[in-house]
Structures are given as structure tokens and as C-alpha cells.
């Protein structure tokens, strides 16, 4: 399941960012997608890659804004929003919107540093709107 979900996210990430998989740390990607998948209900897991695909298509413009504003060439110093530079960020964005509290709990339980996810949560929920382009 991790590989299927990562493939969906990576394909969309490549389309939005123009980066390719040679630049990614596959071990980290699998680890973070695994954490995100722990927040998908068992009854929904089999269908999750399709649901993620639909979500990413529907949010394509927003995902582009996320990359432009917070990616490596965005307005902030490199590393501040380092999760944006990883292909699994799109899975995390979907999980933030679906159940951010569960994701936050699992993230902490897995020993991940809270600040990167909190920053991503803030920019995904409040920093990718079109009103910010004005």
C-alpha cells in the first residue's frame, strides 16, 4: 500500500514541481507515507490511492501555490518548510485536511519532530488560498 500511495503522490509532485525521483530520499518517503497511512481507516485503505488521486487532482492549483510560496525557491529560507520539498507532502496535505488531529497524534507517537508538521498544517490550511495572490 505504501508504494501505491507514494507512486500517486510522486507522480503529482513531479507534475507540480518539475522535480524527479532521483532527488528524493526513498526511505524517508516510505516512512512518512507509512505514518500518514496509519490515519486512514481500515475500511478505506484499499480505496485510498484512488481517493488520494481525486483529492490531488481537485487541489492541483493549491498544491502549485504551496510549492511556489513555500518550496525551495519560495519566499522563505530553505529548510523552514522542508516537508514541502518531499513528494510525500501531498499525502500529508490530504491527511491534514481529512484528520489533522489523528495525524498529529500518530506523528508524535512515531517520534517525529512536531514543528515541521505544525508548519505544514498552518500553510496548507491557511497559506495556499488564492486571496494571498493579491
GROMACS .gro file of N, CA and C in nm, residues 47-110:
model
  192
   47UNK      N    1  -0.918   0.159  -0.101
   47UNK     CA    2  -0.960   0.261  -0.197
   47UNK      C    3  -0.880   0.391  -0.183
   48UNK      N    4  -0.792   0.397  -0.087
   48UNK     CA    5  -0.722   0.523  -0.060
   48UNK      C    6  -0.640   0.577  -0.177
   49UNK      N    7  -0.564   0.495  -0.250
   49UNK     CA    8  -0.489   0.553  -0.363
   49UNK      C    9  -0.579   0.626  -0.463
   50UNK      N   10  -0.696   0.572  -0.491
   50UNK     CA   11  -0.790   0.638  -0.582
   50UNK      C   12  -0.843   0.767  -0.521
   51UNK      N   13  -0.877   0.762  -0.393
   51UNK     CA   14  -0.927   0.881  -0.324
   51UNK      C   15  -0.819   0.990  -0.320
   52UNK      N   16  -0.695   0.950  -0.296
   52UNK     CA   17  -0.584   1.046  -0.296
   52UNK      C   18  -0.568   1.108  -0.435
   53UNK      N   19  -0.575   1.025  -0.537
   53UNK     CA   20  -0.565   1.073  -0.675
   53UNK      C   21  -0.670   1.181  -0.702
   54UNK      N   22  -0.792   1.156  -0.663
   54UNK     CA   23  -0.900   1.252  -0.682
   54UNK      C   24  -0.874   1.381  -0.604
   55UNK      N   25  -0.830   1.366  -0.481
   55UNK     CA   26  -0.800   1.482  -0.397
   55UNK      C   27  -0.691   1.568  -0.460
   56UNK      N   28  -0.586   1.505  -0.507
   56UNK     CA   29  -0.474   1.579  -0.565
   56UNK      C   30  -0.515   1.649  -0.695
   57UNK      N   31  -0.597   1.583  -0.775
   57UNK     CA   32  -0.646   1.648  -0.897
   57UNK      C   33  -0.731   1.770  -0.862
   58UNK      N   34  -0.818   1.754  -0.764
   58UNK     CA   35  -0.908   1.863  -0.724
   58UNK      C   36  -0.833   1.981  -0.661
   59UNK      N   37  -0.717   1.955  -0.603
   59UNK     CA   38  -0.641   2.058  -0.533
   59UNK      C   39  -0.513   2.098  -0.606
   60UNK      N   40  -0.507   2.071  -0.732
   60UNK     CA   41  -0.386   2.095  -0.812
   60UNK      C   42  -0.336   2.240  -0.803
   61UNK      N   43  -0.426   2.335  -0.814
   61UNK     CA   44  -0.386   2.477  -0.810
   61UNK      C   45  -0.329   2.511  -0.672
   62UNK      N   46  -0.395   2.464  -0.570
   62UNK     CA   47  -0.348   2.489  -0.433
   62UNK      C   48  -0.211   2.426  -0.409
   63UNK      N   49  -0.191   2.305  -0.460
   63UNK     CA   50  -0.062   2.237  -0.446
   63UNK      C   51   0.048   2.316  -0.517
   64UNK      N   52   0.013   2.374  -0.631
   64UNK     CA   53   0.109   2.459  -0.701
   64UNK      C   54   0.146   2.582  -0.620
   65UNK      N   55   0.046   2.641  -0.556
   65UNK     CA   56   0.073   2.757  -0.469
   65UNK      C   57   0.162   2.718  -0.352
   66UNK      N   58   0.135   2.600  -0.296
   66UNK     CA   59   0.217   2.551  -0.184
   66UNK      C   60   0.363   2.546  -0.227
   67UNK      N   61   0.390   2.489  -0.344
   67UNK     CA   62   0.527   2.476  -0.393
   67UNK      C   63   0.588   2.614  -0.423
   68UNK      N   64   0.512   2.700  -0.490
   68UNK     CA   65   0.565   2.832  -0.527
   68UNK      C   66   0.596   2.917  -0.405
   69UNK      N   67   0.510   2.915  -0.307
   69UNK     CA   68   0.526   3.002  -0.190
   69UNK      C   69   0.622   2.947  -0.085
   70UNK      N   70   0.621   2.815  -0.067
   70UNK     CA   71   0.693   2.756   0.046
   70UNK      C   72   0.801   2.656   0.006
   71UNK      N   73   0.815   2.629  -0.123
   71UNK     CA   74   0.918   2.538  -0.172
   71UNK      C   75   1.055   2.603  -0.166
   72UNK      N   76   1.155   2.536  -0.221
   72UNK     CA   77   1.293   2.584  -0.209
   72UNK      C   78   1.319   2.721  -0.273
   73UNK      N   79   1.240   2.758  -0.372
   73UNK     CA   80   1.257   2.889  -0.436
   73UNK      C   81   1.149   2.988  -0.393
   74UNK      N   82   1.081   2.956  -0.284
   74UNK     CA   83   0.973   3.040  -0.235
   74UNK      C   84   1.023   3.160  -0.155
   75UNK      N   85   0.934   3.215  -0.077
   75UNK     CA   86   0.962   3.337  -0.003
   75UNK      C   87   1.042   3.317   0.125
   76UNK      N   88   1.055   3.193   0.170
   76UNK     CA   89   1.116   3.166   0.300
   76UNK      C   90   1.250   3.095   0.282
   77UNK      N   91   1.339   3.107   0.380
   77UNK     CA   92   1.469   3.039   0.370
   77UNK      C   93   1.450   2.888   0.354
   78UNK      N   94   1.536   2.830   0.275
   78UNK     CA   95   1.532   2.685   0.251
   78UNK      C   96   1.538   2.611   0.385
   79UNK      N   97   1.453   2.511   0.399
   79UNK     CA   98   1.452   2.429   0.519
   79UNK      C   99   1.344   2.465   0.619
   80UNK      N  100   1.293   2.587   0.614
   80UNK     CA  101   1.189   2.627   0.709
   80UNK      C  102   1.066   2.539   0.689
   81UNK      N  103   1.032   2.516   0.564
   81UNK     CA  104   0.918   2.431   0.529
   81UNK      C  105   0.970   2.309   0.453
   82UNK      N  106   1.064   2.236   0.513
   82UNK     CA  107   1.131   2.129   0.440
   82UNK      C  108   1.039   2.015   0.397
   83UNK      N  109   0.926   1.995   0.464
   83UNK     CA  110   0.835   1.889   0.420
   83UNK      C  111   0.779   1.918   0.281
   84UNK      N  112   0.771   2.045   0.243
   84UNK     CA  113   0.721   2.083   0.110
   84UNK      C  114   0.815   2.032   0.002
   85UNK      N  115   0.940   2.008   0.036
   85UNK     CA  116   1.039   1.963  -0.061
   85UNK      C  117   1.040   1.811  -0.079
   86UNK      N  118   0.945   1.741  -0.018
   86UNK     CA  119   0.937   1.595  -0.025
   86UNK      C  120   0.810   1.553  -0.097
   87UNK      N  121   0.817   1.449  -0.182
   87UNK     CA  122   0.698   1.409  -0.258
   87UNK      C  123   0.582   1.362  -0.171
   88UNK      N  124   0.611   1.312  -0.054
   88UNK     CA  125   0.504   1.265   0.035
   88UNK      C  126   0.425   1.379   0.098
   89UNK      N  127   0.470   1.502   0.077
   89UNK     CA  128   0.398   1.616   0.133
   89UNK      C  129   0.253   1.618   0.085
   90UNK      N  130   0.227   1.571  -0.037
   90UNK     CA  131   0.090   1.575  -0.088
   90UNK      C  132   0.000   1.479  -0.012
   91UNK      N  133   0.055   1.365   0.031
   91UNK     CA  134  -0.021   1.272   0.116
   91UNK      C  135  -0.048   1.339   0.250
   92UNK      N  136   0.053   1.404   0.306
   92UNK     CA  137   0.036   1.473   0.434
   92UNK      C  138  -0.069   1.583   0.424
   93UNK      N  139  -0.071   1.656   0.313
   93UNK     CA  140  -0.173   1.761   0.296
   93UNK      C  141  -0.313   1.702   0.297
   94UNK      N  142  -0.331   1.592   0.227
   94UNK     CA  143  -0.463   1.527   0.226
   94UNK      C  144  -0.501   1.481   0.365
   95UNK      N  145  -0.407   1.423   0.438
   95UNK     CA  146  -0.436   1.373   0.572
   95UNK      C  147  -0.460   1.489   0.668
   96UNK      N  148  -0.391   1.600   0.651
   96UNK     CA  149  -0.416   1.719   0.733
   96UNK      C  150  -0.560   1.763   0.716
   97UNK      N  151  -0.605   1.766   0.592
   97UNK     CA  152  -0.741   1.811   0.567
   97UNK      C  153  -0.844   1.707   0.613
   98UNK      N  154  -0.810   1.580   0.605
   98UNK     CA  155  -0.904   1.474   0.643
   98UNK      C  156  -0.913   1.454   0.794
   99UNK      N  157  -0.798   1.450   0.860
   99UNK     CA  158  -0.799   1.425   1.005
   99UNK      C  159  -0.666   1.469   1.066
  100UNK      N  160  -0.649   1.599   1.076
  100UNK     CA  161  -0.521   1.652   1.121
  100UNK      C  162  -0.486   1.616   1.265
  101UNK      N  163  -0.586   1.600   1.350
  101UNK     CA  164  -0.556   1.567   1.490
  101UNK      C  165  -0.505   1.424   1.503
  102UNK      N  166  -0.563   1.334   1.427
  102UNK     CA  167  -0.516   1.195   1.428
  102UNK      C  168  -0.374   1.190   1.371
  103UNK      N  169  -0.352   1.260   1.261
  103UNK     CA  170  -0.218   1.264   1.201
  103UNK      C  171  -0.117   1.320   1.300
  104UNK      N  172  -0.151   1.427   1.367
  104UNK     CA  173  -0.061   1.488   1.464
  104UNK      C  174  -0.026   1.390   1.576
  105UNK      N  175  -0.126   1.316   1.624
  105UNK     CA  176  -0.102   1.218   1.729
  105UNK      C  177  -0.011   1.106   1.685
  106UNK      N  178  -0.037   1.050   1.568
  106UNK     CA  179   0.046   0.941   1.515
  106UNK      C  180   0.187   0.993   1.487
  107UNK      N  181   0.196   1.112   1.432
  107UNK     CA  182   0.325   1.175   1.402
  107UNK      C  183   0.409   1.181   1.530
  108UNK      N  184   0.350   1.229   1.637
  108UNK     CA  185   0.421   1.239   1.766
  108UNK      C  186   0.455   1.102   1.821
  109UNK      N  187   0.360   1.008   1.812
  109UNK     CA  188   0.383   0.872   1.861
  109UNK      C  189   0.501   0.805   1.791
  110UNK      N  190   0.522   0.842   1.665
  110UNK     CA  191   0.632   0.784   1.587
  110UNK      C  192   0.765   0.854   1.611
   0.00000   0.00000   0.00000
